């Protein structure tokens, strides 16, 4: 009976710690997403995994973000981001990993002087890519589309993140052990 009690206590503590770690990832990731929505990119990159930034420099990513946000024809904004799921936390060599799936609405609001051909081209491109998750308001001259994405969380002085997609697997293979990635993908919710 005493052994059963000990096993129960150990399982309760382990499950409680796993939930707390998962909640911590979600809390930190939500802060990270808020910085994105507010376009606070200096602080946003404080939450990026340094290993990823050694391969894809922060200056390059900032340049792309600045180009996206300084277009004279439209205003670009991400809103209503939310975490959809977090994989089971995988630990290897005292480093924790998680796969986070999240989504949000992207808004592209065109200025009154935007070229109509350019608007149509962007509308067609977004509609072809996002299909039914796409809408356009002629009155507001605004495209809104919803997209899901994934990021990998890794502990490095707290939780840090970097994007995951199949086309980035070559880079990701340099950042985390293959067996960890496989386990995260298997545990995908």
mmCIF file of C-alpha atoms in Angstrom:
data_model
loop_
_atom_site.group_PDB
_atom_site.id
_atom_site.type_symbol
_atom_site.label_atom_id
_atom_site.label_comp_id
_atom_site.label_asym_id
_atom_site.label_seq_id
_atom_site.Cartn_x
_atom_site.Cartn_y
_atom_site.Cartn_z
ATOM 1 C CA UNK A 1 0.000 0.000 0.000
ATOM 2 C CA UNK A 2 2.832 2.358 0.913
ATOM 3 C CA UNK A 3 4.487 1.665 -2.485
ATOM 4 C CA UNK A 4 1.251 2.534 -4.295
ATOM 5 C CA UNK A 5 1.066 5.815 -2.410
ATOM 6 C CA UNK A 6 4.669 6.664 -3.333
ATOM 7 C CA UNK A 7 4.033 5.829 -7.011
ATOM 8 C CA UNK A 8 0.888 7.973 -6.980
ATOM 9 C CA UNK A 9 2.760 10.916 -5.434
ATOM 10 C CA UNK A 10 5.631 10.641 -7.918
ATOM 11 C CA UNK A 11 3.208 10.538 -10.872
ATOM 12 C CA UNK A 12 1.234 13.477 -9.489
ATOM 13 C CA UNK A 13 4.391 15.580 -9.055
ATOM 14 C CA UNK A 14 5.731 14.632 -12.515
ATOM 15 C CA UNK A 15 2.429 15.380 -14.247
ATOM 16 C CA UNK A 16 2.109 18.642 -12.326
ATOM 17 C CA UNK A 17 5.616 19.686 -13.366
ATOM 18 C CA UNK A 18 4.915 18.763 -16.999
ATOM 19 C CA UNK A 19 1.739 20.877 -16.971
ATOM 20 C CA UNK A 20 3.590 23.782 -15.341
ATOM 21 C CA UNK A 21 6.335 23.587 -17.993
ATOM 22 C CA UNK A 22 3.723 23.507 -20.748
ATOM 23 C CA UNK A 23 1.914 26.478 -19.203
ATOM 24 C CA UNK A 24 5.243 28.332 -18.909
ATOM 25 C CA UNK A 25 5.952 27.775 -22.627
ATOM 26 C CA UNK A 26 2.494 29.090 -23.460
ATOM 27 C CA UNK A 27 2.903 32.160 -21.230
ATOM 28 C CA UNK A 28 6.291 33.045 -22.736
ATOM 29 C CA UNK A 29 5.070 32.341 -26.274
ATOM 30 C CA UNK A 30 2.019 34.561 -25.779
ATOM 31 C CA UNK A 31 4.347 37.389 -24.686
ATOM 32 C CA UNK A 32 6.436 36.733 -27.808
ATOM 33 C CA UNK A 33 3.308 36.910 -30.003
ATOM 34 C CA UNK A 34 2.156 40.155 -28.368
ATOM 35 C CA UNK A 35 5.502 41.709 -29.300
ATOM 36 C CA UNK A 36 4.907 40.585 -32.895
ATOM 37 C CA UNK A 37 1.435 42.097 -33.022
ATOM 38 C CA UNK A 38 2.750 45.344 -31.530
ATOM 39 C CA UNK A 39 5.673 45.338 -33.991
ATOM 40 C CA UNK A 40 8.132 45.627 -31.104
ATOM 41 C CA UNK A 41 10.828 43.810 -33.062
ATOM 42 C CA UNK A 42 13.819 44.755 -30.901
ATOM 43 C CA UNK A 43 12.334 42.966 -27.905
ATOM 44 C CA UNK A 44 10.730 40.321 -30.140
ATOM 45 C CA UNK A 45 14.161 39.051 -31.184
ATOM 46 C CA UNK A 46 15.151 38.663 -27.515
ATOM 47 C CA UNK A 47 12.837 35.627 -27.636
ATOM 48 C CA UNK A 48 14.499 34.118 -30.719
ATOM 49 C CA UNK A 49 16.829 31.155 -30.260
ATOM 50 C CA UNK A 50 20.437 32.359 -30.666
ATOM 51 C CA UNK A 51 21.419 29.249 -32.652
ATOM 52 C CA UNK A 52 18.864 30.140 -35.326
ATOM 53 C CA UNK A 53 20.089 33.744 -35.443
ATOM 54 C CA UNK A 54 23.649 32.509 -36.080
ATOM 55 C CA UNK A 55 22.392 30.857 -39.267
ATOM 56 C CA UNK A 56 19.793 33.463 -40.257
ATOM 57 C CA UNK A 57 21.074 36.792 -38.898
ATOM 58 C CA UNK A 58 18.762 39.107 -36.982
ATOM 59 C CA UNK A 59 19.779 41.966 -39.317
ATOM 60 C CA UNK A 60 18.460 39.993 -42.311
ATOM 61 C CA UNK A 61 15.164 39.208 -40.582
ATOM 62 C CA UNK A 62 14.785 42.829 -39.437
ATOM 63 C CA UNK A 63 15.401 44.062 -42.983
ATOM 64 C CA UNK A 64 12.599 41.806 -44.270
ATOM 65 C CA UNK A 65 10.232 42.981 -41.513
ATOM 66 C CA UNK A 66 11.064 46.633 -42.168
ATOM 67 C CA UNK A 67 10.427 46.149 -45.891
ATOM 68 C CA UNK A 68 7.081 44.503 -45.140
ATOM 69 C CA UNK A 69 6.065 47.255 -42.716
ATOM 70 C CA UNK A 70 7.271 50.249 -44.732
ATOM 71 C CA UNK A 71 5.411 49.614 -47.958
ATOM 72 C CA UNK A 72 3.766 52.803 -49.239
ATOM 73 C CA UNK A 73 0.840 50.884 -50.727
ATOM 74 C CA UNK A 74 -0.477 49.062 -47.680
ATOM 75 C CA UNK A 75 -0.316 48.564 -43.938
ATOM 76 C CA UNK A 76 0.498 45.044 -42.723
ATOM 77 C CA UNK A 77 -0.674 43.837 -39.313
ATOM 78 C CA UNK A 78 -1.000 40.513 -37.484
ATOM 79 C CA UNK A 79 -3.867 40.347 -34.974
ATOM 80 C CA UNK A 80 -5.666 37.891 -32.719
ATOM 81 C CA UNK A 81 -2.782 35.424 -32.410
ATOM 82 C CA UNK A 82 -3.458 32.384 -30.274
ATOM 83 C CA UNK A 83 -1.745 29.174 -29.299
ATOM 84 C CA UNK A 84 -3.580 26.196 -30.761
ATOM 85 C CA UNK A 85 -1.481 23.416 -29.265
ATOM 86 C CA UNK A 86 1.810 22.626 -27.588
ATOM 87 C CA UNK A 87 3.423 19.240 -28.011
ATOM 88 C CA UNK A 88 4.636 17.167 -25.121
ATOM 89 C CA UNK A 89 7.874 18.656 -23.770
ATOM 90 C CA UNK A 90 10.883 16.600 -24.906
ATOM 91 C CA UNK A 91 14.075 16.812 -22.835
ATOM 92 C CA UNK A 92 17.558 15.806 -23.973
ATOM 93 C CA UNK A 93 20.854 16.743 -22.320
ATOM 94 C CA UNK A 94 19.031 19.082 -19.888
ATOM 95 C CA UNK A 95 17.529 21.061 -22.769
ATOM 96 C CA UNK A 96 13.757 21.119 -23.218
ATOM 97 C CA UNK A 97 12.008 21.319 -26.566
ATOM 98 C CA UNK A 98 8.399 21.882 -27.613
ATOM 99 C CA UNK A 99 6.532 22.308 -30.878
ATOM 100 C CA UNK A 100 4.010 25.140 -30.728
ATOM 101 C CA UNK A 101 1.199 25.460 -33.256
ATOM 102 C CA UNK A 102 -0.387 28.893 -33.380
ATOM 103 C CA UNK A 103 -2.550 30.950 -35.643
ATOM 104 C CA UNK A 104 -3.633 34.487 -36.253
ATOM 105 C CA UNK A 105 -5.264 36.889 -38.666
ATOM 106 C CA UNK A 106 -3.123 38.824 -41.095
ATOM 107 C CA UNK A 107 -4.495 42.156 -42.292
ATOM 108 C CA UNK A 108 -3.307 43.956 -45.401
ATOM 109 C CA UNK A 109 -5.040 47.327 -45.635
ATOM 110 C CA UNK A 110 -4.411 49.179 -48.885
ATOM 111 C CA UNK A 111 -4.007 52.940 -49.045
ATOM 112 C CA UNK A 112 -6.366 55.009 -51.205
ATOM 113 C CA UNK A 113 -3.609 55.647 -53.742
ATOM 114 C CA UNK A 114 -2.628 51.954 -54.110
ATOM 115 C CA UNK A 115 -2.346 50.666 -57.653
ATOM 116 C CA UNK A 116 -5.440 48.607 -58.542
ATOM 117 C CA UNK A 117 -3.412 46.033 -60.519
ATOM 118 C CA UNK A 118 -1.116 45.502 -57.531
ATOM 119 C CA UNK A 119 -4.149 45.067 -55.239
ATOM 120 C CA UNK A 120 -5.640 42.477 -57.592
ATOM 121 C CA UNK A 121 -2.334 40.618 -57.842
ATOM 122 C CA UNK A 122 -1.930 40.464 -54.042
ATOM 123 C CA UNK A 123 -5.597 39.492 -53.592
ATOM 124 C CA UNK A 124 -5.247 36.660 -56.118
ATOM 125 C CA UNK A 125 -2.009 35.426 -54.543
ATOM 126 C CA UNK A 126 -3.462 35.415 -51.017
ATOM 127 C CA UNK A 127 -6.724 33.820 -52.184
ATOM 128 C CA UNK A 128 -4.835 31.059 -54.015
ATOM 129 C CA UNK A 129 -2.676 30.413 -50.941
ATOM 130 C CA UNK A 130 -5.296 30.647 -48.172
ATOM 131 C CA UNK A 131 -8.532 29.816 -50.000
ATOM 132 C CA UNK A 132 -11.535 29.913 -47.682
ATOM 133 C CA UNK A 133 -9.458 31.504 -44.906
ATOM 134 C CA UNK A 134 -9.311 34.657 -47.055
ATOM 135 C CA UNK A 135 -11.655 37.632 -47.265
ATOM 136 C CA UNK A 136 -11.542 41.026 -48.930
ATOM 137 C CA UNK A 137 -13.507 44.117 -47.982
ATOM 138 C CA UNK A 138 -13.933 46.485 -50.921
ATOM 139 C CA UNK A 139 -15.205 49.226 -48.558
ATOM 140 C CA UNK A 140 -12.141 49.021 -46.289
ATOM 141 C CA UNK A 141 -9.757 47.967 -49.091
ATOM 142 C CA UNK A 142 -8.483 45.267 -46.754
ATOM 143 C CA UNK A 143 -7.468 41.635 -47.137
ATOM 144 C CA UNK A 144 -7.811 39.459 -44.049
ATOM 145 C CA UNK A 145 -6.612 35.886 -43.934
ATOM 146 C CA UNK A 146 -6.018 33.359 -41.208
ATOM 147 C CA UNK A 147 -2.939 31.174 -41.116
ATOM 148 C CA UNK A 148 -1.574 28.492 -38.830
ATOM 149 C CA UNK A 149 2.154 28.246 -38.252
ATOM 150 C CA UNK A 150 4.539 26.326 -36.032
ATOM 151 C CA UNK A 151 7.559 27.240 -33.981
ATOM 152 C CA UNK A 152 9.969 25.204 -31.938
ATOM 153 C CA UNK A 153 10.576 26.244 -28.365
ATOM 154 C CA UNK A 154 13.927 25.480 -26.752
ATOM 155 C CA UNK A 155 15.248 26.317 -23.306
ATOM 156 C CA UNK A 156 18.174 28.715 -23.445
ATOM 157 C CA UNK A 157 18.042 31.073 -20.454
ATOM 158 C CA UNK A 158 14.280 30.639 -20.554
ATOM 159 C CA UNK A 159 12.150 29.635 -23.520
ATOM 160 C CA UNK A 160 13.338 30.838 -26.930
ATOM 161 C CA UNK A 161 11.720 30.151 -30.285
ATOM 162 C CA UNK A 162 12.414 29.698 -33.966
ATOM 163 C CA UNK A 163 10.157 28.899 -36.925
ATOM 164 C CA UNK A 164 9.414 25.354 -38.006
ATOM 165 C CA UNK A 165 8.395 24.307 -41.487
ATOM 166 C CA UNK A 166 9.430 21.382 -43.638
ATOM 167 C CA UNK A 167 11.412 23.660 -45.941
ATOM 168 C CA UNK A 168 13.541 24.734 -42.945
ATOM 169 C CA UNK A 169 14.403 21.168 -41.877
ATOM 170 C CA UNK A 170 17.999 21.488 -43.150
ATOM 171 C CA UNK A 171 18.550 24.461 -40.824
ATOM 172 C CA UNK A 172 16.574 22.871 -37.985
ATOM 173 C CA UNK A 173 18.714 19.725 -38.307
ATOM 174 C CA UNK A 174 21.708 21.860 -37.312
ATOM 175 C CA UNK A 175 19.893 23.235 -34.252
ATOM 176 C CA UNK A 176 18.298 20.259 -32.550
ATOM 177 C CA UNK A 177 18.945 16.511 -32.513
ATOM 178 C CA UNK A 178 17.061 14.613 -35.218
ATOM 179 C CA UNK A 179 15.493 12.235 -32.695
ATOM 180 C CA UNK A 180 14.115 15.230 -30.764
ATOM 181 C CA UNK A 181 12.577 16.690 -33.921
ATOM 182 C CA UNK A 182 11.093 13.316 -34.817
ATOM 183 C CA UNK A 183 9.584 12.977 -31.356
ATOM 184 C CA UNK A 184 8.153 16.510 -31.483
ATOM 185 C CA UNK A 185 6.598 15.825 -34.867
ATOM 186 C CA UNK A 186 5.207 12.502 -33.642
ATOM 187 C CA UNK A 187 3.732 14.238 -30.594
ATOM 188 C CA UNK A 188 2.154 16.958 -32.749
ATOM 189 C CA UNK A 189 -1.398 17.663 -31.565
#
